[in-house]
């Protein structure tokens, strides 16, 4: 039973524009949410996180929004750069430490 | 500071053989995790060590998988005997103490069972 879902397997965006990645979850016990970025042949790299007590967290070009009532979070990348082309994973956890991941969204930034 | 390292990077074995994957976490990290990604799907949790103790092994597929963490340092994941469905990329991650501490991932071991 997949508790974290990323319904868009791919996203293509022009350089300089905004990338918006979406993620939905079903487990109401999740209280910590993360985005990881993955390049081919590498492990996932932590990007940004948000606690359930917040609805927004910003770090440079990356902003994560959390809507607890809708069990939905999104990642905004502004402006998108060619180096942002990668697979992005949404993940969630509760205080049991283990991360539940979505299937990933492949982002391609076009020059 | 060295990151999480995994060995080997690739392994190709035949069904029925045994394979042992190794993970060296970031020095000082109490928590060590194993995850697996099969055929481009989601990354799935396998198990969690706190120091040398298994804290949660709810994600282990079956008793063909055995994980150990010697002295609370490096960890091994043994698959014996390997089956075709065990193919995938096995990731190790480590973190400090709290569940909100970032989990740092290794590059993964790509296992192919023929």
Tab-separated table of C-alpha atoms in Angstrom:
chain	number	residue	atom	x	y	z
A	1	UNK	CA	0.000	0.000	0.000
A	2	UNK	CA	1.708	3.140	-1.235
A	3	UNK	CA	1.205	5.932	1.271
A	4	UNK	CA	3.015	8.654	-0.683
A	5	UNK	CA	2.064	9.313	-4.279
A	6	UNK	CA	3.592	11.432	-6.986
A	7	UNK	CA	1.094	11.274	-9.822
A	8	UNK	CA	3.223	13.037	-12.431
A	9	UNK	CA	6.068	10.776	-13.574
A	10	UNK	CA	7.675	13.563	-15.583
A	11	UNK	CA	7.793	17.328	-15.948
A	12	UNK	CA	9.419	19.416	-18.674
A	13	UNK	CA	10.060	23.119	-18.025
A	14	UNK	CA	11.917	25.889	-19.765
A	15	UNK	CA	15.010	27.303	-18.123
A	16	UNK	CA	14.160	30.313	-15.981
A	17	UNK	CA	10.531	29.284	-15.443
A	18	UNK	CA	8.938	27.767	-12.359
A	19	UNK	CA	8.858	24.010	-11.751
A	20	UNK	CA	6.013	22.748	-9.564
A	21	UNK	CA	6.116	19.192	-8.291
A	22	UNK	CA	3.203	17.682	-6.427
A	23	UNK	CA	2.876	14.959	-3.844
A	24	UNK	CA	-0.080	13.445	-1.981
A	25	UNK	CA	-0.076	11.247	1.093
A	26	UNK	CA	-2.635	9.099	2.831
A	27	UNK	CA	-1.208	8.449	6.293
A	28	UNK	CA	-2.407	11.104	8.737
A	29	UNK	CA	0.350	10.091	11.167
A	30	UNK	CA	3.035	11.587	8.926
A	31	UNK	CA	4.394	14.749	10.506
A	32	UNK	CA	7.636	15.374	8.662
A	33	UNK	CA	8.021	15.738	4.920
A	34	UNK	CA	11.056	15.907	2.680
A	35	UNK	CA	12.112	16.274	-0.915
A	36	UNK	CA	15.130	14.447	-2.263
A	37	UNK	CA	16.818	14.921	-5.618
A	38	UNK	CA	18.512	12.092	-7.476
A	39	UNK	CA	20.896	12.077	-10.407
A	40	UNK	CA	21.534	8.864	-12.379
A	41	UNK	CA	23.873	6.383	-10.673
A	42	UNK	CA	23.858	8.426	-7.468
A	43	UNK	CA	21.943	8.160	-4.224
A	44	UNK	CA	19.144	10.554	-3.307
A	45	UNK	CA	20.352	13.905	-1.989
A	46	UNK	CA	18.348	15.816	0.608
A	47	UNK	CA	16.865	19.019	-0.758
A	48	UNK	CA	14.401	20.548	1.678
A	49	UNK	CA	12.034	19.505	4.450
A	50	UNK	CA	9.000	20.757	6.316
A	51	UNK	CA	7.447	19.911	9.648
A	52	UNK	CA	3.696	19.459	9.944
A	53	UNK	CA	3.471	22.513	12.186
A	54	UNK	CA	4.412	24.726	9.246
A	55	UNK	CA	2.789	25.335	5.891
A	56	UNK	CA	5.787	26.726	4.057
A	57	UNK	CA	9.551	26.418	4.114
A	58	UNK	CA	11.919	28.222	1.798
A	59	UNK	CA	15.572	27.655	0.978
A	60	UNK	CA	16.961	29.724	-1.861
A	61	UNK	CA	15.252	28.744	-5.102
A	62	UNK	CA	13.340	25.922	-3.420
A	63	UNK	CA	10.070	26.307	-1.517
A	64	UNK	CA	7.959	23.513	-0.086
A	65	UNK	CA	4.287	24.044	0.701
A	66	UNK	CA	2.250	21.773	2.950
A	67	UNK	CA	-1.550	21.546	3.021
A	68	UNK	CA	-2.339	19.179	5.869
A	69	UNK	CA	-6.093	19.206	5.409
A	70	UNK	CA	-5.661	18.086	1.812
A	71	UNK	CA	-2.712	15.793	2.634
A	72	UNK	CA	-0.802	17.481	-0.143
A	73	UNK	CA	2.605	19.035	-0.524
A	74	UNK	CA	4.366	20.696	-3.385
A	75	UNK	CA	7.876	21.781	-4.296
A	76	UNK	CA	8.451	24.979	-6.235
A	77	UNK	CA	11.751	25.627	-7.974
A	78	UNK	CA	12.212	29.211	-9.148
A	79	UNK	CA	13.944	29.870	-11.449
A	80	UNK	CA	14.597	26.443	-12.928
A	81	UNK	CA	18.147	25.788	-14.082
A	82	UNK	CA	19.620	23.029	-16.305
A	83	UNK	CA	21.351	21.492	-13.280
A	84	UNK	CA	17.912	20.921	-11.745
A	85	UNK	CA	17.236	18.160	-14.278
A	86	UNK	CA	16.942	15.070	-12.074
A	87	UNK	CA	14.431	12.753	-10.425
A	88	UNK	CA	12.684	14.316	-7.435
A	89	UNK	CA	11.306	12.137	-4.657
A	90	UNK	CA	8.769	13.196	-2.101
A	91	UNK	CA	9.132	11.422	1.256
A	92	UNK	CA	7.319	11.416	4.579
A	93	UNK	CA	7.915	10.084	8.058
A	94	UNK	CA	6.488	9.951	11.540
A	95	UNK	CA	8.540	9.437	14.680
A	96	UNK	CA	9.380	5.879	13.648
A	97	UNK	CA	12.240	7.232	11.529
A	98	UNK	CA	11.576	5.261	8.343
A	99	UNK	CA	10.920	7.280	5.203
A	100	UNK	CA	8.043	6.476	2.869
A	101	UNK	CA	8.823	7.606	-0.656
A	102	UNK	CA	6.804	8.412	-3.726
A	103	UNK	CA	7.757	6.942	-7.091
A	104	UNK	CA	9.521	10.111	-8.217
A	105	UNK	CA	9.051	12.814	-10.829
A	106	UNK	CA	11.650	13.233	-13.566
A	107	UNK	CA	12.263	16.915	-14.223
A	108	UNK	CA	13.818	18.060	-17.484
A	109	UNK	CA	14.844	21.697	-17.763
A	110	UNK	CA	15.041	22.832	-21.402
A	111	UNK	CA	17.504	25.517	-22.420
B	1	UNK	CA	33.771	14.443	5.997
B	2	UNK	CA	33.241	11.236	4.034
B	3	UNK	CA	29.712	10.413	2.986
B	4	UNK	CA	27.907	7.104	3.084
B	5	UNK	CA	29.765	4.520	1.032
B	6	UNK	CA	28.477	1.258	-0.390
B	7	UNK	CA	30.215	-1.734	-1.891
B	8	UNK	CA	29.991	-3.119	-4.495
B	9	UNK	CA	28.465	-0.590	-6.863
B	10	UNK	CA	27.161	-3.364	-9.081
B	11	UNK	CA	26.629	-7.082	-8.587
B	12	UNK	CA	25.384	-9.621	-11.100
B	13	UNK	CA	24.623	-13.078	-9.753
B	14	UNK	CA	22.613	-16.104	-10.727
B	15	UNK	CA	19.434	-17.196	-9.029
B	16	UNK	CA	20.220	-19.277	-5.983
B	17	UNK	CA	23.560	-17.648	-5.276
B	18	UNK	CA	24.438	-15.543	-2.257
B	19	UNK	CA	25.348	-11.859	-2.280
B	20	UNK	CA	26.518	-9.600	0.528
B	21	UNK	CA	26.200	-5.843	0.292
B	22	UNK	CA	28.188	-3.535	2.545
B	23	UNK	CA	27.442	-0.052	3.835
B	24	UNK	CA	29.732	2.309	5.721
B	25	UNK	CA	27.725	5.122	7.278
B	26	UNK	CA	28.918	8.609	8.087
B	27	UNK	CA	31.138	8.446	11.148
B	28	UNK	CA	29.234	9.122	14.341
B	29	UNK	CA	25.796	8.426	12.901
B	30	UNK	CA	23.815	6.185	15.237
B	31	UNK	CA	21.044	5.446	12.758
B	32	UNK	CA	21.578	3.286	9.700
B	33	UNK	CA	18.887	2.355	7.191
B	34	UNK	CA	18.548	0.056	4.205
B	35	UNK	CA	16.157	0.879	1.368
B	36	UNK	CA	15.499	-0.720	-2.014
B	37	UNK	CA	14.243	0.611	-5.332
B	38	UNK	CA	12.875	-1.946	-7.746
B	39	UNK	CA	12.429	-1.237	-11.484
B	40	UNK	CA	12.097	2.545	-11.242
B	41	UNK	CA	9.370	2.404	-8.629
B	42	UNK	CA	9.330	4.039	-5.232
B	43	UNK	CA	12.196	3.623	-2.797
B	44	UNK	CA	11.045	1.218	-0.097
B	45	UNK	CA	12.239	0.949	3.478
B	46	UNK	CA	13.817	-2.347	4.499
B	47	UNK	CA	15.182	-1.876	8.006
B	48	UNK	CA	16.619	0.507	10.580
B	49	UNK	CA	19.511	0.053	12.994
B	50	UNK	CA	20.209	2.172	16.028
B	51	UNK	CA	23.862	1.529	16.705
B	52	UNK	CA	24.152	-2.281	16.568
B	53	UNK	CA	20.495	-3.014	17.353
B	54	UNK	CA	17.734	-3.623	14.848
B	55	UNK	CA	15.090	-1.020	15.628
B	56	UNK	CA	12.668	-1.818	12.839
B	57	UNK	CA	12.881	-4.591	10.251
B	58	UNK	CA	9.282	-4.403	9.115
B	59	UNK	CA	10.278	-3.815	5.500
B	60	UNK	CA	12.428	-6.913	5.069
B	61	UNK	CA	10.767	-8.986	2.321
B	62	UNK	CA	11.402	-12.446	3.792
B	63	UNK	CA	13.911	-14.545	5.696
B	64	UNK	CA	16.270	-14.768	2.724
B	65	UNK	CA	17.457	-11.303	3.749
B	66	UNK	CA	19.773	-10.911	6.738
B	67	UNK	CA	21.175	-7.604	7.926
B	68	UNK	CA	23.845	-7.032	10.525
B	69	UNK	CA	25.652	-4.046	11.916
B	70	UNK	CA	28.893	-5.038	13.552
B	71	UNK	CA	29.817	-2.968	16.583
B	72	UNK	CA	27.479	-0.235	15.494
B	73	UNK	CA	29.719	0.743	12.594
B	74	UNK	CA	29.368	-0.718	9.107
B	75	UNK	CA	26.440	-2.862	8.044
B	76	UNK	CA	26.008	-5.817	5.718
B	77	UNK	CA	22.910	-7.041	3.944
B	78	UNK	CA	23.046	-10.649	2.804
B	79	UNK	CA	20.622	-12.202	0.356
B	80	UNK	CA	20.649	-16.000	0.423
B	81	UNK	CA	19.521	-17.560	-1.847
B	82	UNK	CA	18.873	-14.744	-4.309
B	83	UNK	CA	15.714	-14.780	-6.427
B	84	UNK	CA	14.911	-12.890	-9.635
B	85	UNK	CA	12.613	-10.454	-7.810
B	86	UNK	CA	15.474	-9.338	-5.578
B	87	UNK	CA	16.946	-7.340	-8.456
B	88	UNK	CA	17.023	-3.619	-7.833
B	89	UNK	CA	19.103	-0.847	-6.326
B	90	UNK	CA	19.839	-1.161	-2.632
B	91	UNK	CA	20.479	2.119	-0.845
B	92	UNK	CA	21.961	2.620	2.562
B	93	UNK	CA	21.410	5.812	4.535
B	94	UNK	CA	22.557	7.134	7.881
B	95	UNK	CA	21.483	9.901	10.230
B	96	UNK	CA	22.297	11.274	13.638
B	97	UNK	CA	19.936	10.959	16.572
B	98	UNK	CA	16.531	12.497	15.966
B	99	UNK	CA	13.957	11.301	13.446
B	100	UNK	CA	14.038	14.759	11.895
B	101	UNK	CA	17.798	14.564	11.334
B	102	UNK	CA	18.584	14.319	7.654
B	103	UNK	CA	19.096	10.841	6.253
B	104	UNK	CA	22.160	10.865	3.987
B	105	UNK	CA	22.130	8.258	1.272
B	106	UNK	CA	24.921	6.286	-0.296
B	107	UNK	CA	25.225	5.810	-4.069
B	108	UNK	CA	23.517	2.425	-3.942
B	109	UNK	CA	24.363	-1.105	-5.044
B	110	UNK	CA	22.683	-2.250	-8.239
B	111	UNK	CA	21.886	-5.946	-7.865
B	112	UNK	CA	20.939	-8.015	-10.890
B	113	UNK	CA	19.795	-11.592	-10.368
B	114	UNK	CA	19.755	-13.678	-13.566
